[in-house]
Short mmCIF file of C-alpha atoms in Angstrom, two decimals:
data_model
loop_
_atom_site.label_atom_id
_atom_site.label_comp_id
_atom_site.label_asym_id
_atom_site.label_seq_id
_atom_site.Cartn_x
_atom_site.Cartn_y
_atom_site.Cartn_z
CA MET A 18 -0.45 0.28 -0.57
CA ASP A 19 2.95 2.18 0.86
CA ASP A 20 4.70 2.12 -2.45
CA ASN A 21 1.87 2.70 -4.56
CA LYS A 22 1.12 5.61 -2.02
CA ASN A 23 4.90 6.84 -3.30
CA THR A 24 4.81 6.74 -7.13
CA ASP A 25 0.91 8.33 -7.22
CA ASN A 26 1.02 11.85 -8.63
CA GLY A 27 4.05 11.09 -10.72
CA GLY A 28 6.52 9.98 -8.59
CA ARG A 29 5.45 12.15 -5.62
CA LYS A 30 6.16 10.59 -2.10
CA GLY A 31 2.88 10.15 -0.46
CA THR A 32 4.55 12.01 3.42
CA ASP A 33 3.79 15.38 1.33
CA ASN A 34 0.12 15.06 0.56
CA LYS A 35 -0.49 17.04 3.00
CA ARG A 36 1.38 20.31 1.51
CA SER A 37 -1.48 22.74 0.04
CA PHE A 38 -1.56 23.58 -3.29
CA PRO A 39 -3.83 26.41 -5.04
CA ARG A 40 -7.37 24.65 -5.94
CA GLY A 41 -9.35 27.00 -8.88
CA PRO A 42 -9.26 30.37 -10.15
CA GLN A 43 -8.08 32.20 -7.36
CA ARG A 44 -5.34 34.45 -8.35
CA GLN A 45 -2.02 34.80 -6.60
CA ARG A 46 0.27 36.44 -5.23
CA LYS A 47 3.69 38.04 -3.72
CA PRO A 48 4.70 38.67 -0.26
CA GLY A 49 3.25 42.37 0.46
CA GLN A 50 1.13 42.80 -2.35
CA GLN A 51 -2.14 43.24 -1.61
CA LEU A 52 -5.19 42.29 -4.32
CA ARG A 53 -6.90 45.26 -6.46
CA PRO A 54 -10.85 45.19 -5.95
CA GLU A 55 -10.90 44.44 -9.70
CA ASP A 56 -9.14 41.45 -9.51
CA ASP A 57 -12.18 39.96 -7.08
CA PHE A 58 -14.35 41.54 -9.67
CA ASN A 59 -17.48 38.67 -11.21
CA TRP A 60 -17.07 39.27 -14.62
CA ASN A 61 -19.43 36.56 -14.95
CA LYS A 62 -22.05 37.90 -13.24
CA VAL A 63 -21.29 40.70 -15.04
CA LEU A 64 -21.53 39.03 -18.68
CA LYS A 65 -24.63 37.35 -17.77
CA VAL A 66 -26.82 40.45 -16.63
CA VAL A 67 -25.87 42.44 -19.80
CA LEU A 68 -26.33 39.69 -22.19
CA SER A 69 -29.50 39.34 -20.29
CA TRP A 70 -30.61 42.81 -21.50
CA SER A 71 -29.26 43.28 -24.84
CA ALA A 72 -31.28 40.75 -25.33
CA ILE A 73 -33.86 42.07 -24.39
CA ILE A 74 -33.49 45.75 -25.43
CA LEU A 75 -32.92 43.36 -28.62
CA LEU A 76 -36.27 42.54 -29.00
CA VAL A 77 -38.00 45.41 -28.15
CA PHE A 78 -36.76 46.94 -31.06
CA LEU A 79 -36.66 43.99 -33.76
CA VAL A 80 -40.60 44.29 -32.36
CA MET A 81 -41.06 47.68 -33.09
CA THR A 82 -39.39 46.86 -36.94
CA LEU A 83 -41.56 44.60 -37.43
CA PHE A 84 -44.90 46.96 -36.69
CA LYS A 85 -42.93 49.26 -38.84
CA GLY A 86 -42.67 47.51 -41.56
CA THR A 87 -46.54 46.39 -41.92
CA GLU A 88 -47.05 49.99 -42.40
CA PRO A 89 -48.60 50.87 -45.69
CA THR A 90 -45.53 51.69 -48.68
CA GLU A 91 -44.91 55.39 -49.56
CA LEU A 92 -44.07 56.39 -53.16
CA GLU A 93 -42.78 59.31 -53.13
CA VAL A 94 -44.95 61.87 -55.74
CA SER A 95 -43.58 64.54 -58.43
CA TYR A 96 -45.58 68.38 -57.63
CA ALA A 97 -47.40 67.67 -60.71
CA GLU A 98 -48.64 63.86 -59.86
CA TYR A 99 -49.65 65.77 -56.27
CA GLN A 100 -51.45 69.05 -57.84
CA SER A 101 -53.83 65.61 -60.17
CA PHE A 102 -54.25 64.06 -57.10
CA LEU A 103 -55.50 67.38 -55.29
CA THR A 104 -57.29 68.54 -58.61
CA ALA A 105 -59.56 65.65 -59.69
CA GLY A 106 -60.28 65.12 -55.48
CA GLN A 107 -58.32 62.00 -54.06
CA ILE A 108 -57.15 63.15 -51.63
CA GLU A 109 -58.61 61.66 -48.20
CA ARG A 110 -56.06 63.17 -44.88
CA ALA A 111 -52.56 64.51 -45.33
CA THR A 112 -49.89 65.08 -42.51
CA VAL A 113 -46.90 67.27 -42.61
CA ARG A 114 -43.29 66.18 -40.96
CA LYS A 115 -40.28 67.70 -40.91
CA SER A 116 -37.93 65.15 -42.35
CA GLU A 117 -34.31 67.14 -42.45
CA LEU A 118 -33.47 70.95 -41.29
CA THR A 119 -35.11 72.79 -43.90
CA ASN A 120 -37.51 70.02 -45.59
CA PHE A 121 -40.34 68.77 -45.08
CA ASP A 122 -43.02 65.68 -46.48
CA PHE A 123 -46.05 65.49 -46.97
CA HIS A 124 -47.59 62.61 -46.41
CA GLY A 125 -50.96 61.69 -47.74
CA LYS A 126 -53.72 58.97 -48.84
CA LEU A 127 -56.03 58.89 -51.15
CA LYS A 128 -59.18 57.47 -51.18
CA THR A 129 -59.00 55.16 -54.16
CA PRO A 130 -55.98 53.57 -55.45
CA GLN A 131 -54.20 54.77 -58.99
CA HIS A 132 -51.78 53.83 -60.60
CA VAL A 133 -48.72 55.25 -62.06
CA SER A 134 -45.62 55.86 -63.79
CA ARG A 135 -42.80 54.76 -62.48
CA ASN A 136 -39.26 51.94 -64.01
CA GLY A 137 -41.09 51.70 -67.36
CA ARG A 138 -44.05 51.06 -65.69
CA GLU A 139 -47.02 50.30 -63.44
CA VAL A 140 -47.55 50.67 -60.31
CA PRO A 141 -51.00 51.08 -57.29
CA LEU A 142 -50.22 53.97 -55.63
CA THR A 143 -52.44 54.11 -51.39
CA ASN A 144 -49.95 55.93 -49.38
CA PHE A 145 -47.37 59.25 -51.44
CA VAL A 146 -44.90 61.81 -49.72
CA LEU A 147 -44.24 64.89 -51.44
CA THR A 148 -40.93 66.78 -50.47
CA LEU A 149 -40.66 70.55 -49.79
CA PRO A 150 -37.53 72.52 -49.18
CA ILE A 151 -40.09 74.85 -47.14
CA MET A 152 -43.47 74.99 -45.36
CA ASP A 153 -45.15 75.93 -48.38
CA SER A 154 -48.32 77.63 -47.05
CA PRO A 155 -50.54 76.98 -51.22
CA VAL A 156 -50.27 74.26 -50.21
CA ILE A 157 -52.03 73.85 -46.59
CA GLN A 158 -55.29 76.48 -48.10
CA SER A 159 -55.33 73.89 -51.21
CA TRP A 160 -56.04 71.05 -48.29
CA ASN A 161 -58.45 73.39 -46.01
CA ASP A 162 -60.16 74.51 -49.70
CA HIS A 163 -60.72 70.34 -50.73
CA LYS A 164 -61.68 70.45 -47.01
CA ILE A 165 -58.58 67.81 -46.90
CA ASP A 166 -58.22 66.49 -42.95
CA PHE A 167 -54.40 67.55 -42.09
CA THR A 168 -52.35 67.26 -39.46
CA VAL A 169 -49.34 69.30 -38.35
CA GLU A 170 -46.95 67.20 -36.50
CA LYS A 171 -44.56 68.18 -33.87
CA GLU A 172 -40.30 68.13 -35.12
CA ASP A 173 -38.62 64.96 -33.83
CA ASN A 174 -35.58 65.33 -31.76
CA THR A 175 -32.82 64.99 -34.55
CA TRP A 176 -29.50 64.04 -31.95
CA LEU A 177 -32.54 61.58 -29.88
CA SER A 178 -34.02 60.17 -33.98
CA ALA A 179 -29.94 60.13 -34.61
CA LEU A 180 -28.77 58.03 -31.25
CA LEU A 181 -32.18 56.15 -31.00
CA SER A 182 -31.33 53.96 -34.60
CA ALA A 183 -27.27 54.26 -33.69
CA LEU A 184 -28.18 52.59 -30.37
CA PRO A 185 -28.61 48.85 -31.60
CA TRP A 186 -25.29 49.16 -33.77
CA VAL A 187 -23.56 50.18 -30.69
CA LEU A 188 -25.53 46.87 -28.38
CA LEU A 189 -24.46 44.36 -31.06
CA LEU A 190 -20.77 45.84 -30.80
CA VAL A 191 -21.25 45.42 -26.96
CA VAL A 192 -22.52 41.75 -27.14
CA TRP A 193 -19.45 41.53 -29.76
CA LEU A 194 -17.09 42.62 -27.76
CA ILE A 195 -18.48 40.71 -24.33
CA ILE A 196 -17.76 36.95 -25.99
CA MET A 197 -14.50 37.52 -27.62
CA ARG A 198 -13.43 38.44 -24.24
CA ARG A 199 -14.93 35.70 -22.37
CA MET A 200 -13.64 34.01 -25.68
CA GLN A 201 -10.42 34.41 -24.41
CA GLY A 202 -10.58 34.24 -20.70
CA THR A 203 -11.87 36.86 -17.98
CA GLY A 204 -10.61 39.22 -16.66
CA PRO A 205 -10.01 43.27 -18.56
CA LYS A 206 -7.40 42.71 -20.14
CA GLY A 207 -8.97 40.10 -22.10
CA ILE A 208 -10.76 41.57 -24.88
CA PHE A 209 -8.11 41.68 -27.36
CA SER A 210 -5.84 39.52 -26.42
CA PHE A 211 -6.53 36.83 -29.48
CA GLY A 212 -2.36 36.27 -30.00
CA LYS A 213 -1.82 36.19 -26.25
CA SER A 214 0.43 33.34 -24.66
CA ARG A 215 -1.99 31.51 -21.73
CA ALA A 216 0.93 30.12 -20.33
CA LYS A 217 0.79 29.85 -16.30
CA MET A 218 3.92 31.84 -14.32
CA LEU A 219 4.52 30.07 -11.33
CA ASN A 220 7.05 32.45 -9.44
CA GLU A 221 8.29 33.21 -5.57
CA GLY A 222 4.65 33.28 -4.62
CA ALA A 223 3.89 29.97 -4.90
CA PRO A 224 5.00 26.69 -3.18
CA LYS A 225 7.84 25.16 -4.12
CA VAL A 226 8.18 22.50 -5.61
CA THR A 227 11.92 20.31 -5.53
CA PHE A 228 14.00 16.81 -6.14
CA ILE A 229 12.77 16.55 -2.51
CA ASP A 230 9.25 16.13 -4.10
CA VAL A 231 10.37 13.59 -6.89
CA ALA A 232 10.75 9.84 -6.04
CA GLY A 233 11.72 7.38 -8.33
CA ALA A 234 13.46 9.26 -10.75
CA ASP A 235 16.89 9.93 -10.04
CA GLU A 236 18.32 9.44 -13.59
CA ALA A 237 16.65 11.54 -14.59
CA LYS A 238 17.00 14.03 -12.01
CA GLN A 239 21.10 14.08 -12.53
CA GLU A 240 20.83 14.71 -16.09
CA LEU A 241 18.80 17.68 -15.30
CA MET A 242 21.68 19.03 -12.84
CA GLU A 243 23.20 20.26 -15.58
CA ILE A 244 20.71 22.64 -15.81
CA ILE A 245 20.23 23.79 -12.29
CA GLU A 246 23.83 25.17 -11.70
CA PHE A 247 23.79 26.69 -15.44
CA LEU A 248 20.64 29.16 -13.98
CA LYS A 249 21.68 29.26 -11.13
CA GLU A 250 25.99 30.63 -11.75
CA PRO A 251 25.31 31.35 -15.58
CA SER A 252 28.71 33.27 -15.38
CA LYS A 253 30.78 30.21 -15.15
CA PHE A 254 30.01 29.00 -18.01
CA GLN A 255 29.98 32.16 -19.41
CA LYS A 256 33.39 32.41 -19.14
CA LEU A 257 34.48 28.96 -19.51
CA GLY A 258 32.77 28.84 -22.55
CA GLY A 259 30.45 26.04 -22.08
CA LYS A 260 27.32 25.51 -23.48
CA ILE A 261 23.79 24.94 -22.26
CA PRO A 262 20.72 23.03 -24.60
CA ARG A 263 18.61 25.61 -25.43
CA GLY A 264 15.86 22.25 -25.21
CA VAL A 265 15.50 19.67 -22.95
CA LEU A 266 13.00 17.11 -24.23
CA LEU A 267 11.26 14.60 -21.61
CA LEU A 268 10.10 10.74 -22.92
CA GLY A 269 8.60 8.94 -20.66
CA PRO A 270 4.39 7.13 -20.36
CA PRO A 271 1.72 8.64 -18.37
CA GLY A 272 2.08 9.51 -14.85
CA THR A 273 5.64 8.89 -14.42
CA GLY A 274 6.09 13.12 -13.20
CA LYS A 275 7.31 14.38 -16.24
CA THR A 276 5.74 17.90 -15.20
CA LEU A 277 6.48 17.37 -11.67
CA LEU A 278 9.68 16.72 -12.55
CA ALA A 279 10.16 20.17 -14.40
CA ARG A 280 8.25 22.29 -12.17
CA ALA A 281 10.94 21.15 -9.61
CA VAL A 282 14.26 21.89 -11.76
CA ALA A 283 12.74 26.03 -11.44
CA GLY A 284 12.19 25.65 -8.25
CA GLU A 285 15.50 23.88 -7.34
CA ALA A 286 17.28 27.36 -9.85
CA GLY A 287 15.25 29.45 -8.13
CA VAL A 288 13.68 30.48 -11.44
CA PRO A 289 9.62 31.20 -13.11
CA PHE A 290 8.22 28.92 -14.53
CA PHE A 291 6.41 28.98 -17.11
CA SER A 292 3.94 26.23 -17.80
CA ILE A 293 1.53 25.82 -20.99
CA SER A 294 -0.26 23.41 -22.96
CA GLY A 295 0.35 21.88 -25.93
CA ALA A 296 -3.13 22.07 -27.02
CA ASP A 297 -3.69 25.66 -26.20
CA PHE A 298 -1.59 26.60 -29.70
CA VAL A 299 -3.62 25.85 -31.62
CA GLU A 300 -7.54 27.07 -32.63
CA MET A 301 -9.86 27.54 -34.68
CA PHE A 302 -8.77 31.06 -36.47
CA VAL A 303 -5.84 30.85 -38.42
CA GLY A 304 -2.20 33.02 -37.36
CA VAL A 305 -3.68 32.68 -33.57
CA GLY A 306 -1.00 29.85 -32.62
CA ALA A 307 1.89 31.31 -34.19
CA SER A 308 1.13 34.40 -32.06
CA ARG A 309 0.86 32.95 -29.05
CA VAL A 310 3.98 30.84 -29.15
CA ARG A 311 5.42 34.66 -30.00
CA ASP A 312 3.84 36.09 -26.80
CA LEU A 313 4.80 33.09 -24.88
CA PHE A 314 8.64 33.45 -26.37
CA ASP A 315 8.76 37.45 -25.52
CA GLN A 316 7.62 36.24 -21.84
CA GLY A 317 9.68 34.15 -21.24
CA LYS A 318 12.93 36.44 -22.99
CA LYS A 319 11.31 38.89 -20.20
CA SER A 320 11.63 37.33 -17.31
CA ALA A 321 15.34 35.79 -18.41
CA PRO A 322 16.23 33.72 -16.49
CA CYS A 323 13.20 31.59 -16.85
CA ILE A 324 11.72 27.93 -17.66
CA ILE A 325 9.49 27.61 -20.44
CA PHE A 326 7.65 23.98 -20.06
CA ILE A 327 5.46 22.68 -22.96
CA ASP A 328 3.13 19.56 -21.97
CA GLU A 329 2.01 17.79 -24.55
CA ILE A 330 4.20 19.02 -27.16
CA ASP A 331 2.74 16.20 -29.63
CA ALA A 332 -0.87 18.03 -30.10
CA VAL A 333 1.58 20.93 -32.55
CA GLY A 334 5.06 18.67 -32.70
CA ARG A 335 3.62 16.15 -35.47
CA HIS A 336 4.64 15.83 -38.20
CA ARG A 337 4.77 18.66 -41.25
CA GLY A 338 2.80 16.40 -44.01
CA ALA A 339 0.31 17.56 -46.94
CA GLY A 340 -2.51 18.65 -45.50
CA LEU A 341 -5.91 19.99 -46.94
CA GLY A 342 -5.90 23.24 -44.50
CA GLY A 343 -7.86 23.95 -41.89
CA GLY A 344 -6.61 23.49 -38.61
CA HIS A 345 -3.56 21.32 -39.85
CA ASP A 346 -2.25 24.12 -41.72
CA GLU A 347 -2.82 26.25 -38.34
CA ARG A 348 -1.00 23.51 -36.12
CA GLU A 349 1.67 23.65 -39.54
CA GLN A 350 2.31 27.22 -38.32
CA THR A 351 2.14 27.24 -35.08
CA LEU A 352 5.03 24.86 -35.35
CA ASN A 353 7.35 26.74 -37.76
CA GLN A 354 7.19 29.76 -35.17
CA LEU A 355 8.19 27.58 -32.21
CA LEU A 356 11.09 26.34 -34.41
CA VAL A 357 12.12 29.80 -35.77
CA GLU A 358 11.89 31.35 -31.68
CA MET A 359 14.16 28.36 -30.45
CA ASP A 360 16.67 29.15 -33.51
CA GLY A 361 16.30 32.95 -32.34
CA PHE A 362 17.51 32.79 -28.40
CA GLU A 363 21.32 33.44 -28.16
CA GLN A 364 23.35 30.37 -26.79
CA ASN A 365 23.53 31.85 -23.03
CA SER A 366 19.83 33.92 -23.13
CA GLY A 367 19.02 32.31 -19.74
CA VAL A 368 15.75 30.38 -21.28
CA ILE A 369 15.70 26.90 -21.27
CA ILE A 370 12.42 24.89 -23.06
CA ILE A 371 11.33 21.70 -21.27
CA ALA A 372 8.98 19.61 -23.66
CA ALA A 373 7.31 16.55 -22.59
CA THR A 374 5.55 14.53 -24.91
CA ASN A 375 5.00 10.60 -23.92
CA ARG A 376 4.42 10.15 -27.75
CA PRO A 377 8.13 10.75 -29.20
CA ASP A 378 6.82 8.71 -32.41
CA VAL A 379 4.82 11.47 -34.09
CA LEU A 380 7.52 14.45 -33.25
CA ASP A 381 8.36 16.45 -36.09
CA PRO A 382 12.44 15.66 -36.63
CA ALA A 383 12.54 18.98 -36.86
CA LEU A 384 12.75 19.07 -32.81
CA MET A 385 15.30 17.07 -32.33
CA ARG A 386 18.08 18.85 -34.48
CA PRO A 387 21.09 20.56 -32.39
CA GLY A 388 20.13 23.62 -30.89
CA ARG A 389 16.66 22.99 -30.65
CA PHE A 390 15.63 20.22 -28.24
CA ASP A 391 19.13 17.62 -28.59
CA ARG A 392 19.02 16.36 -25.13
CA GLN A 393 16.44 13.76 -24.45
CA VAL A 394 15.54 12.66 -20.75
CA VAL A 395 13.91 9.44 -20.31
CA VAL A 396 11.19 9.87 -17.30
CA ASP A 397 10.21 6.44 -17.15
CA ARG A 398 8.26 4.20 -13.98
CA PRO A 399 10.36 3.95 -11.38
CA ASP A 400 11.39 0.48 -10.46
CA VAL A 401 11.42 -1.56 -6.92
CA LYS A 402 14.08 1.32 -5.20
CA GLY A 403 12.73 4.01 -6.43
CA ARG A 404 9.63 2.65 -4.66
CA GLU A 405 11.22 2.43 -1.65
CA GLY A 406 12.40 5.97 -1.83
#
């Protein structure tokens, strides 16, 4: 029973089960750092309220538009056509509305439908509109003479009408921005962060993991000691002209502690640790994966010396071949950008890339070339001695 406990969680000792690790989406803070009020802001609740009210307002506008669309269609007529309708006594009622700063619209309804010529064909006409540059007094007088029932509507607020007409588009824009922020993670900085890396950074504020917490991987720990010494004292290697591998590939079956071992290397060296999964690079949008790779390496350069850990690199580092587009091309672009970034690192930049996989047979050969993941460390299941440790 004790042996099984010691090998659970990738070779982690069972005596450390009492160690408390942060759970859930709680924000980590450094000693002495205070959390800002916006850090605890409930974005999910705000999102639900905004989406609910936006849906209600859009529904109201839709209903108003449908009812408005049931009104009889008006045709614009010329002054001569209007005079012919007036002389024939066909106008039943009329309404005067101010359409622009100087123009007035005279809306009228005929007693019986008339046919007018439009674009070379006869069109039935019942409701018409006549636009004049001024409030024509003779027109009003002619309505009185022919006993036409007419009304003059009060001038609408031009600015208010413009705002009401633009409100649906503003609401659609707000809803789109909220959806985009929702797709890219929480927080006010996630609205335009499609190309931002999703790597999680563990620093001195997080619980420290060292080689003491890793059991049954003595050979792998011995091979990684050179990396730790370089991160602790890079000047010593630079004076001697030593070269440290830019990338280390951890190979082994699932559950052998590859992720824990990578964290232990950062803990032993006392450097920041960036952790990301290979599946986090690839999205349905073209170019997002390559942009996230660039952003990840930029963060690593700013925090050097540090360790960048890419788990399940086989999700993005598979053999490149003849694809038919879509996600295949996006994955290849992401892999190409990863190779370019690793080639662009200086030999002693202080940034070490550690990747883990349990499928080394599917990886692209370009990943294992010199200057990339040329150092491979096997993390196998612990033997009897390792289980006893």
